[in-house]
Amino acid sequence: MSKLTKKEASLELQEKIKQLILQRQLKSGDLMPTENELIELFSVSRSSLREAIKSLEALHILDIRHGIGTFVGESSLVPMIRGLTFYAQLHLQDNLKNILDILDVREILQYGFAPMAVAQITDIEVQSLLELVAIIEQNAYKNQFSLNEERHIHLLIYQSINNHLLTQYLDAFWQIYQQLEKDLPKLTTTPTMVAMQYRELVDAIEARDLERTQRAILYYFQQIRLGLTKGIKV
């Protein structure tokens, strides 16, 4: 059997550490075994262990607190966001396919989970949506966009489903699009047109009208695609 390269050995050690977390049923925030315990357990050098731990910290799997210890990290999609953002930026000079692929996944998630969202959304959440869209309309009157309110509308619609992974993915895709926006085609659609889209979406949800809600979702993403492929701001 050929000897593992340094990179392969580090990846293998990272997998062993992850398996240890699962085997011992450790949760986010739990203290990991000490450095010396891990060195003895895996029969590795201190430098190899530290390199593997730093790599896992970069992935938010571990959390190093200097002077205290190493803990199991909080669940996070930050590494994924960074990776997808860079990947899309890398290929923007050639075409928009990567950002459109990301948009496709976001649309499928929002459209597919719409039945659960419409069925479970509370009156309090609907009231919050109405307040957010009112802010968007007020800003549109001043010819201003409302990116923060738009983001919160997309997250709030699906809040009642109580699916933490869905919330993270939706927020991740929103963040990726916003980070790439400066490199995308110039936007020309007015804040008023955007406000009208959100008014229709929120009104449909308030009416608990699933068909109308899904139609509004499809229209929203259709307009984004037009903006990306024809240089129209949405």
mmCIF file with all atom_site columns, C-alpha atoms in Angstrom, residues 9-191:
data_model
loop_
_atom_site.group_PDB
_atom_site.id
_atom_site.type_symbol
_atom_site.label_atom_id
_atom_site.label_alt_id
_atom_site.label_comp_id
_atom_site.label_asym_id
_atom_site.label_entity_id
_atom_site.label_seq_id
_atom_site.pdbx_PDB_ins_code
_atom_site.Cartn_x
_atom_site.Cartn_y
_atom_site.Cartn_z
_atom_site.occupancy
_atom_site.B_iso_or_equiv
_atom_site.pdbx_formal_charge
_atom_site.auth_seq_id
_atom_site.auth_comp_id
_atom_site.auth_asym_id
_atom_site.auth_atom_id
_atom_site.pdbx_PDB_model_num
ATOM 1   C CA . ALA A 1 9   ? -3.204  11.966 5.971   1.00 0.00 ? 9   ALA A CA 1
ATOM 2   C CA . SER A 1 10  ? -4.662  15.223 7.246   1.00 0.00 ? 10  SER A CA 1
ATOM 3   C CA . LEU A 1 11  ? -8.020  14.521 5.591   1.00 0.00 ? 11  LEU A CA 1
ATOM 4   C CA . GLU A 1 12  ? -8.046  11.022 7.066   1.00 0.00 ? 12  GLU A CA 1
ATOM 5   C CA . LEU A 1 13  ? -7.337  12.418 10.535  1.00 0.00 ? 13  LEU A CA 1
ATOM 6   C CA . GLN A 1 14  ? -10.121 14.970 10.119  1.00 0.00 ? 14  GLN A CA 1
ATOM 7   C CA . GLU A 1 15  ? -12.526 12.129 9.309   1.00 0.00 ? 15  GLU A CA 1
ATOM 8   C CA . LYS A 1 16  ? -11.415 10.235 12.416  1.00 0.00 ? 16  LYS A CA 1
ATOM 9   C CA . ILE A 1 17  ? -12.071 13.305 14.565  1.00 0.00 ? 17  ILE A CA 1
ATOM 10  C CA . LYS A 1 18  ? -15.543 13.714 13.053  1.00 0.00 ? 18  LYS A CA 1
ATOM 11  C CA . GLN A 1 19  ? -16.295 10.035 13.655  1.00 0.00 ? 19  GLN A CA 1
ATOM 12  C CA . LEU A 1 20  ? -15.163 10.432 17.268  1.00 0.00 ? 20  LEU A CA 1
ATOM 13  C CA . ILE A 1 21  ? -17.650 13.274 17.735  1.00 0.00 ? 21  ILE A CA 1
ATOM 14  C CA . LEU A 1 22  ? -20.442 11.077 16.372  1.00 0.00 ? 22  LEU A CA 1
ATOM 15  C CA . GLN A 1 23  ? -19.417 7.952  18.299  1.00 0.00 ? 23  GLN A CA 1
ATOM 16  C CA . ARG A 1 24  ? -19.308 9.847  21.598  1.00 0.00 ? 24  ARG A CA 1
ATOM 17  C CA . GLN A 1 25  ? -22.569 11.627 20.704  1.00 0.00 ? 25  GLN A CA 1
ATOM 18  C CA . LEU A 1 26  ? -21.066 15.040 21.348  1.00 0.00 ? 26  LEU A CA 1
ATOM 19  C CA . LYS A 1 27  ? -23.244 18.064 20.616  1.00 0.00 ? 27  LYS A CA 1
ATOM 20  C CA . SER A 1 28  ? -22.521 21.641 19.570  1.00 0.00 ? 28  SER A CA 1
ATOM 21  C CA . GLY A 1 29  ? -20.747 23.389 22.451  1.00 0.00 ? 29  GLY A CA 1
ATOM 22  C CA . ASP A 1 30  ? -19.468 20.167 24.050  1.00 0.00 ? 30  ASP A CA 1
ATOM 23  C CA . LEU A 1 31  ? -15.805 20.091 25.073  1.00 0.00 ? 31  LEU A CA 1
ATOM 24  C CA . MET A 1 32  ? -13.564 17.876 22.958  1.00 0.00 ? 32  MET A CA 1
ATOM 25  C CA . PRO A 1 33  ? -10.923 15.543 24.481  1.00 0.00 ? 33  PRO A CA 1
ATOM 26  C CA . THR A 1 34  ? -7.650  17.273 25.250  1.00 0.00 ? 34  THR A CA 1
ATOM 27  C CA . GLU A 1 35  ? -4.868  17.555 22.699  1.00 0.00 ? 35  GLU A CA 1
ATOM 28  C CA . ASN A 1 36  ? -2.800  14.928 24.522  1.00 0.00 ? 36  ASN A CA 1
ATOM 29  C CA . GLU A 1 37  ? -5.752  12.516 24.633  1.00 0.00 ? 37  GLU A CA 1
ATOM 30  C CA . LEU A 1 38  ? -6.328  12.893 20.891  1.00 0.00 ? 38  LEU A CA 1
ATOM 31  C CA . ILE A 1 39  ? -2.634  12.428 20.114  1.00 0.00 ? 39  ILE A CA 1
ATOM 32  C CA . GLU A 1 40  ? -2.616  9.168  22.078  1.00 0.00 ? 40  GLU A CA 1
ATOM 33  C CA . LEU A 1 41  ? -5.943  8.019  20.659  1.00 0.00 ? 41  LEU A CA 1
ATOM 34  C CA . PHE A 1 42  ? -4.999  8.547  17.015  1.00 0.00 ? 42  PHE A CA 1
ATOM 35  C CA . SER A 1 43  ? -1.228  7.956  17.336  1.00 0.00 ? 43  SER A CA 1
ATOM 36  C CA . VAL A 1 44  ? -0.346  11.163 15.486  1.00 0.00 ? 44  VAL A CA 1
ATOM 37  C CA . SER A 1 45  ? 2.094   13.996 16.024  1.00 0.00 ? 45  SER A CA 1
ATOM 38  C CA . ARG A 1 46  ? 1.081   17.209 17.750  1.00 0.00 ? 46  ARG A CA 1
ATOM 39  C CA . SER A 1 47  ? 1.664   19.223 14.588  1.00 0.00 ? 47  SER A CA 1
ATOM 40  C CA . SER A 1 48  ? -0.522  16.866 12.495  1.00 0.00 ? 48  SER A CA 1
ATOM 41  C CA . LEU A 1 49  ? -3.323  17.029 15.048  1.00 0.00 ? 49  LEU A CA 1
ATOM 42  C CA . ARG A 1 50  ? -3.210  20.823 15.232  1.00 0.00 ? 50  ARG A CA 1
ATOM 43  C CA . GLU A 1 51  ? -3.308  21.096 11.439  1.00 0.00 ? 51  GLU A CA 1
ATOM 44  C CA . ALA A 1 52  ? -6.374  18.819 11.264  1.00 0.00 ? 52  ALA A CA 1
ATOM 45  C CA . ILE A 1 53  ? -8.131  20.721 14.058  1.00 0.00 ? 53  ILE A CA 1
ATOM 46  C CA . LYS A 1 54  ? -7.493  24.079 12.377  1.00 0.00 ? 54  LYS A CA 1
ATOM 47  C CA . SER A 1 55  ? -8.956  22.698 9.134   1.00 0.00 ? 55  SER A CA 1
ATOM 48  C CA . LEU A 1 56  ? -12.073 21.533 11.001  1.00 0.00 ? 56  LEU A CA 1
ATOM 49  C CA . GLU A 1 57  ? -12.316 24.928 12.685  1.00 0.00 ? 57  GLU A CA 1
ATOM 50  C CA . ALA A 1 58  ? -12.352 26.564 9.239   1.00 0.00 ? 58  ALA A CA 1
ATOM 51  C CA . LEU A 1 59  ? -15.338 24.347 8.412   1.00 0.00 ? 59  LEU A CA 1
ATOM 52  C CA . HIS A 1 60  ? -17.050 25.383 11.693  1.00 0.00 ? 60  HIS A CA 1
ATOM 53  C CA . ILE A 1 61  ? -17.003 21.748 12.850  1.00 0.00 ? 61  ILE A CA 1
ATOM 54  C CA . LEU A 1 62  ? -14.721 22.641 15.753  1.00 0.00 ? 62  LEU A CA 1
ATOM 55  C CA . ASP A 1 63  ? -14.383 25.833 17.774  1.00 0.00 ? 63  ASP A CA 1
ATOM 56  C CA . ILE A 1 64  ? -10.961 26.597 19.268  1.00 0.00 ? 64  ILE A CA 1
ATOM 57  C CA . ARG A 1 65  ? -11.120 28.791 22.376  1.00 0.00 ? 65  ARG A CA 1
ATOM 58  C CA . HIS A 1 66  ? -7.555  29.676 23.266  1.00 0.00 ? 66  HIS A CA 1
ATOM 59  C CA . GLY A 1 67  ? -6.718  29.093 26.902  1.00 0.00 ? 67  GLY A CA 1
ATOM 60  C CA . ILE A 1 68  ? -9.913  27.075 27.409  1.00 0.00 ? 68  ILE A CA 1
ATOM 61  C CA . GLY A 1 69  ? -10.062 24.181 24.966  1.00 0.00 ? 69  GLY A CA 1
ATOM 62  C CA . THR A 1 70  ? -11.552 22.904 21.726  1.00 0.00 ? 70  THR A CA 1
ATOM 63  C CA . PHE A 1 71  ? -15.318 22.520 21.436  1.00 0.00 ? 71  PHE A CA 1
ATOM 64  C CA . VAL A 1 72  ? -17.722 21.011 18.928  1.00 0.00 ? 72  VAL A CA 1
ATOM 65  C CA . GLY A 1 73  ? -18.732 23.887 16.660  1.00 0.00 ? 73  GLY A CA 1
ATOM 66  C CA . GLU A 1 74  ? -22.157 25.291 15.920  1.00 0.00 ? 74  GLU A CA 1
ATOM 67  C CA . SER A 1 75  ? -23.886 24.164 12.737  1.00 0.00 ? 75  SER A CA 1
ATOM 68  C CA . SER A 1 76  ? -23.095 26.687 10.025  1.00 0.00 ? 76  SER A CA 1
ATOM 69  C CA . LEU A 1 77  ? -23.272 27.043 6.254   1.00 0.00 ? 77  LEU A CA 1
ATOM 70  C CA . VAL A 1 78  ? -20.673 29.828 6.215   1.00 0.00 ? 78  VAL A CA 1
ATOM 71  C CA . PRO A 1 79  ? -18.018 27.613 4.549   1.00 0.00 ? 79  PRO A CA 1
ATOM 72  C CA . MET A 1 80  ? -20.536 26.617 1.875   1.00 0.00 ? 80  MET A CA 1
ATOM 73  C CA . ILE A 1 81  ? -21.488 30.253 1.274   1.00 0.00 ? 81  ILE A CA 1
ATOM 74  C CA . ARG A 1 82  ? -17.841 31.242 0.872   1.00 0.00 ? 82  ARG A CA 1
ATOM 75  C CA . GLY A 1 83  ? -17.141 28.340 -1.466  1.00 0.00 ? 83  GLY A CA 1
ATOM 76  C CA . LEU A 1 84  ? -20.171 28.863 -3.693  1.00 0.00 ? 84  LEU A CA 1
ATOM 77  C CA . THR A 1 85  ? -19.625 32.613 -3.794  1.00 0.00 ? 85  THR A CA 1
ATOM 78  C CA . PHE A 1 86  ? -16.028 32.202 -4.904  1.00 0.00 ? 86  PHE A CA 1
ATOM 79  C CA . TYR A 1 87  ? -16.964 29.497 -7.419  1.00 0.00 ? 87  TYR A CA 1
ATOM 80  C CA . ALA A 1 88  ? -19.645 31.686 -8.959  1.00 0.00 ? 88  ALA A CA 1
ATOM 81  C CA . GLN A 1 89  ? -17.342 34.738 -9.012  1.00 0.00 ? 89  GLN A CA 1
ATOM 82  C CA . LEU A 1 90  ? -14.646 32.668 -10.687 1.00 0.00 ? 90  LEU A CA 1
ATOM 83  C CA . HIS A 1 91  ? -16.932 31.811 -13.573 1.00 0.00 ? 91  HIS A CA 1
ATOM 84  C CA . LEU A 1 92  ? -18.892 35.056 -13.914 1.00 0.00 ? 92  LEU A CA 1
ATOM 85  C CA . GLN A 1 93  ? -16.379 36.266 -16.466 1.00 0.00 ? 93  GLN A CA 1
ATOM 86  C CA . ASP A 1 94  ? -17.425 33.382 -18.749 1.00 0.00 ? 94  ASP A CA 1
ATOM 87  C CA . ASN A 1 95  ? -21.169 33.086 -18.171 1.00 0.00 ? 95  ASN A CA 1
ATOM 88  C CA . LEU A 1 96  ? -23.951 33.299 -15.586 1.00 0.00 ? 96  LEU A CA 1
ATOM 89  C CA . LYS A 1 97  ? -24.706 29.583 -15.418 1.00 0.00 ? 97  LYS A CA 1
ATOM 90  C CA . ASN A 1 98  ? -23.383 29.088 -11.885 1.00 0.00 ? 98  ASN A CA 1
ATOM 91  C CA . ILE A 1 99  ? -25.437 31.900 -10.359 1.00 0.00 ? 99  ILE A CA 1
ATOM 92  C CA . LEU A 1 100 ? -28.469 30.666 -12.308 1.00 0.00 ? 100 LEU A CA 1
ATOM 93  C CA . ASP A 1 101 ? -27.895 27.159 -10.936 1.00 0.00 ? 101 ASP A CA 1
ATOM 94  C CA . ILE A 1 102 ? -27.866 28.549 -7.387  1.00 0.00 ? 102 ILE A CA 1
ATOM 95  C CA . LEU A 1 103 ? -31.038 30.489 -8.195  1.00 0.00 ? 103 LEU A CA 1
ATOM 96  C CA . ASP A 1 104 ? -32.716 27.293 -9.481  1.00 0.00 ? 104 ASP A CA 1
ATOM 97  C CA . VAL A 1 105 ? -32.090 25.491 -6.195  1.00 0.00 ? 105 VAL A CA 1
ATOM 98  C CA . ARG A 1 106 ? -33.424 28.416 -4.178  1.00 0.00 ? 106 ARG A CA 1
ATOM 99  C CA . GLU A 1 107 ? -36.569 28.565 -6.339  1.00 0.00 ? 107 GLU A CA 1
ATOM 100 C CA . ILE A 1 108 ? -37.211 24.835 -5.977  1.00 0.00 ? 108 ILE A CA 1
ATOM 101 C CA . LEU A 1 109 ? -36.896 25.067 -2.198  1.00 0.00 ? 109 LEU A CA 1
ATOM 102 C CA . GLN A 1 110 ? -39.218 28.070 -1.863  1.00 0.00 ? 110 GLN A CA 1
ATOM 103 C CA . TYR A 1 111 ? -41.802 26.705 -4.307  1.00 0.00 ? 111 TYR A CA 1
ATOM 104 C CA . GLY A 1 112 ? -41.670 23.180 -2.889  1.00 0.00 ? 112 GLY A CA 1
ATOM 105 C CA . PHE A 1 113 ? -42.033 24.235 0.749   1.00 0.00 ? 113 PHE A CA 1
ATOM 106 C CA . ALA A 1 114 ? -44.764 26.788 -0.027  1.00 0.00 ? 114 ALA A CA 1
ATOM 107 C CA . PRO A 1 115 ? -47.647 24.359 0.786   1.00 0.00 ? 115 PRO A CA 1
ATOM 108 C CA . MET A 1 116 ? -46.295 23.812 4.302   1.00 0.00 ? 116 MET A CA 1
ATOM 109 C CA . ALA A 1 117 ? -45.571 27.506 4.769   1.00 0.00 ? 117 ALA A CA 1
ATOM 110 C CA . VAL A 1 118 ? -49.044 28.641 3.702   1.00 0.00 ? 118 VAL A CA 1
ATOM 111 C CA . ALA A 1 119 ? -50.694 25.975 5.860   1.00 0.00 ? 119 ALA A CA 1
ATOM 112 C CA . GLN A 1 120 ? -48.656 26.679 9.006   1.00 0.00 ? 120 GLN A CA 1
ATOM 113 C CA . ILE A 1 121 ? -47.930 30.406 8.952   1.00 0.00 ? 121 ILE A CA 1
ATOM 114 C CA . THR A 1 122 ? -49.439 32.225 11.924  1.00 0.00 ? 122 THR A CA 1
ATOM 115 C CA . ASP A 1 123 ? -51.462 35.427 11.994  1.00 0.00 ? 123 ASP A CA 1
ATOM 116 C CA . ILE A 1 124 ? -48.621 37.108 13.904  1.00 0.00 ? 124 ILE A CA 1
ATOM 117 C CA . GLU A 1 125 ? -46.144 36.141 11.196  1.00 0.00 ? 125 GLU A CA 1
ATOM 118 C CA . VAL A 1 126 ? -48.517 37.383 8.494   1.00 0.00 ? 126 VAL A CA 1
ATOM 119 C CA . GLN A 1 127 ? -48.788 40.706 10.319  1.00 0.00 ? 127 GLN A CA 1
ATOM 120 C CA . SER A 1 128 ? -44.991 40.941 10.358  1.00 0.00 ? 128 SER A CA 1
ATOM 121 C CA . LEU A 1 129 ? -44.929 40.259 6.614   1.00 0.00 ? 129 LEU A CA 1
ATOM 122 C CA . LEU A 1 130 ? -47.451 43.045 6.036   1.00 0.00 ? 130 LEU A CA 1
ATOM 123 C CA . GLU A 1 131 ? -45.312 45.448 8.049   1.00 0.00 ? 131 GLU A CA 1
ATOM 124 C CA . LEU A 1 132 ? -42.216 44.507 6.063   1.00 0.00 ? 132 LEU A CA 1
ATOM 125 C CA . VAL A 1 133 ? -43.902 44.957 2.697   1.00 0.00 ? 133 VAL A CA 1
ATOM 126 C CA . ALA A 1 134 ? -45.248 48.339 3.883   1.00 0.00 ? 134 ALA A CA 1
ATOM 127 C CA . ILE A 1 135 ? -41.641 49.432 4.535   1.00 0.00 ? 135 ILE A CA 1
ATOM 128 C CA . ILE A 1 136 ? -40.644 48.226 1.078   1.00 0.00 ? 136 ILE A CA 1
ATOM 129 C CA . GLU A 1 137 ? -43.465 50.291 -0.429  1.00 0.00 ? 137 GLU A CA 1
ATOM 130 C CA . GLN A 1 138 ? -42.517 53.368 1.582   1.00 0.00 ? 138 GLN A CA 1
ATOM 131 C CA . ASN A 1 139 ? -38.911 53.092 0.421   1.00 0.00 ? 139 ASN A CA 1
ATOM 132 C CA . ALA A 1 140 ? -40.031 52.477 -3.160  1.00 0.00 ? 140 ALA A CA 1
ATOM 133 C CA . TYR A 1 141 ? -41.923 55.781 -3.002  1.00 0.00 ? 141 TYR A CA 1
ATOM 134 C CA . LYS A 1 142 ? -38.501 57.354 -2.295  1.00 0.00 ? 142 LYS A CA 1
ATOM 135 C CA . ASN A 1 143 ? -37.021 55.309 -5.168  1.00 0.00 ? 143 ASN A CA 1
ATOM 136 C CA . GLN A 1 144 ? -35.040 53.173 -2.720  1.00 0.00 ? 144 GLN A CA 1
ATOM 137 C CA . PHE A 1 145 ? -34.665 49.397 -2.532  1.00 0.00 ? 145 PHE A CA 1
ATOM 138 C CA . SER A 1 146 ? -35.171 47.532 0.771   1.00 0.00 ? 146 SER A CA 1
ATOM 139 C CA . LEU A 1 147 ? -32.761 44.599 0.712   1.00 0.00 ? 147 LEU A CA 1
ATOM 140 C CA . ASN A 1 148 ? -32.928 43.947 4.444   1.00 0.00 ? 148 ASN A CA 1
ATOM 141 C CA . GLU A 1 149 ? -36.738 43.817 4.443   1.00 0.00 ? 149 GLU A CA 1
ATOM 142 C CA . GLU A 1 150 ? -36.744 41.630 1.314   1.00 0.00 ? 150 GLU A CA 1
ATOM 143 C CA . ARG A 1 151 ? -34.418 39.133 2.980   1.00 0.00 ? 151 ARG A CA 1
ATOM 144 C CA . HIS A 1 152 ? -36.561 38.977 6.108   1.00 0.00 ? 152 HIS A CA 1
ATOM 145 C CA . ILE A 1 153 ? -39.713 38.386 4.075   1.00 0.00 ? 153 ILE A CA 1
ATOM 146 C CA . HIS A 1 154 ? -38.178 35.331 2.415   1.00 0.00 ? 154 HIS A CA 1
ATOM 147 C CA . LEU A 1 155 ? -37.071 33.909 5.759   1.00 0.00 ? 155 LEU A CA 1
ATOM 148 C CA . LEU A 1 156 ? -40.241 34.780 7.673   1.00 0.00 ? 156 LEU A CA 1
ATOM 149 C CA . ILE A 1 157 ? -42.532 33.046 5.159   1.00 0.00 ? 157 ILE A CA 1
ATOM 150 C CA . TYR A 1 158 ? -40.941 29.700 6.036   1.00 0.00 ? 158 TYR A CA 1
ATOM 151 C CA . GLN A 1 159 ? -40.299 30.309 9.736   1.00 0.00 ? 159 GLN A CA 1
ATOM 152 C CA . SER A 1 160 ? -43.401 28.425 10.894  1.00 0.00 ? 160 SER A CA 1
ATOM 153 C CA . ILE A 1 161 ? -42.175 25.227 9.234   1.00 0.00 ? 161 ILE A CA 1
ATOM 154 C CA . ASN A 1 162 ? -39.441 25.174 11.892  1.00 0.00 ? 162 ASN A CA 1
ATOM 155 C CA . ASN A 1 163 ? -36.918 23.519 9.570   1.00 0.00 ? 163 ASN A CA 1
ATOM 156 C CA . HIS A 1 164 ? -33.536 24.889 10.648  1.00 0.00 ? 164 HIS A CA 1
ATOM 157 C CA . LEU A 1 165 ? -31.712 23.480 7.622   1.00 0.00 ? 165 LEU A CA 1
ATOM 158 C CA . LEU A 1 166 ? -34.193 25.065 5.190   1.00 0.00 ? 166 LEU A CA 1
ATOM 159 C CA . THR A 1 167 ? -33.792 28.440 6.902   1.00 0.00 ? 167 THR A CA 1
ATOM 160 C CA . GLN A 1 168 ? -30.012 28.204 6.671   1.00 0.00 ? 168 GLN A CA 1
ATOM 161 C CA . TYR A 1 169 ? -30.096 27.274 2.998   1.00 0.00 ? 169 TYR A CA 1
ATOM 162 C CA . LEU A 1 170 ? -32.494 30.058 2.064   1.00 0.00 ? 170 LEU A CA 1
ATOM 163 C CA . ASP A 1 171 ? -30.428 32.609 3.941   1.00 0.00 ? 171 ASP A CA 1
ATOM 164 C CA . ALA A 1 172 ? -27.233 31.213 2.409   1.00 0.00 ? 172 ALA A CA 1
ATOM 165 C CA . PHE A 1 173 ? -28.523 31.564 -1.134  1.00 0.00 ? 173 PHE A CA 1
ATOM 166 C CA . TRP A 1 174 ? -29.734 35.084 -0.383  1.00 0.00 ? 174 TRP A CA 1
ATOM 167 C CA . GLN A 1 175 ? -26.310 36.045 0.982   1.00 0.00 ? 175 GLN A CA 1
ATOM 168 C CA . ILE A 1 176 ? -24.522 34.546 -2.026  1.00 0.00 ? 176 ILE A CA 1
ATOM 169 C CA . TYR A 1 177 ? -26.684 36.525 -4.453  1.00 0.00 ? 177 TYR A CA 1
ATOM 170 C CA . GLN A 1 178 ? -26.122 39.753 -2.510  1.00 0.00 ? 178 GLN A CA 1
ATOM 171 C CA . GLN A 1 179 ? -22.369 39.230 -2.376  1.00 0.00 ? 179 GLN A CA 1
ATOM 172 C CA . LEU A 1 180 ? -22.266 38.670 -6.131  1.00 0.00 ? 180 LEU A CA 1
ATOM 173 C CA . GLU A 1 181 ? -24.647 41.501 -7.009  1.00 0.00 ? 181 GLU A CA 1
ATOM 174 C CA . LYS A 1 182 ? -21.890 44.042 -7.751  1.00 0.00 ? 182 LYS A CA 1
ATOM 175 C CA . ASP A 1 183 ? -20.514 41.699 -10.429 1.00 0.00 ? 183 ASP A CA 1
ATOM 176 C CA . LEU A 1 184 ? -23.899 41.001 -12.033 1.00 0.00 ? 184 LEU A CA 1
ATOM 177 C CA . PRO A 1 185 ? -25.553 42.891 -14.916 1.00 0.00 ? 185 PRO A CA 1
ATOM 178 C CA . LYS A 1 186 ? -26.678 46.401 -14.033 1.00 0.00 ? 186 LYS A CA 1
ATOM 179 C CA . LEU A 1 187 ? -30.178 46.593 -12.566 1.00 0.00 ? 187 LEU A CA 1
ATOM 180 C CA . THR A 1 188 ? -32.855 48.742 -14.170 1.00 0.00 ? 188 THR A CA 1
ATOM 181 C CA . THR A 1 189 ? -36.138 47.513 -12.667 1.00 0.00 ? 189 THR A CA 1
ATOM 182 C CA . THR A 1 190 ? -37.556 50.151 -10.325 1.00 0.00 ? 190 THR A CA 1
ATOM 183 C CA . PRO A 1 191 ? -38.118 49.785 -6.564  1.00 0.00 ? 191 PRO A CA 1
#
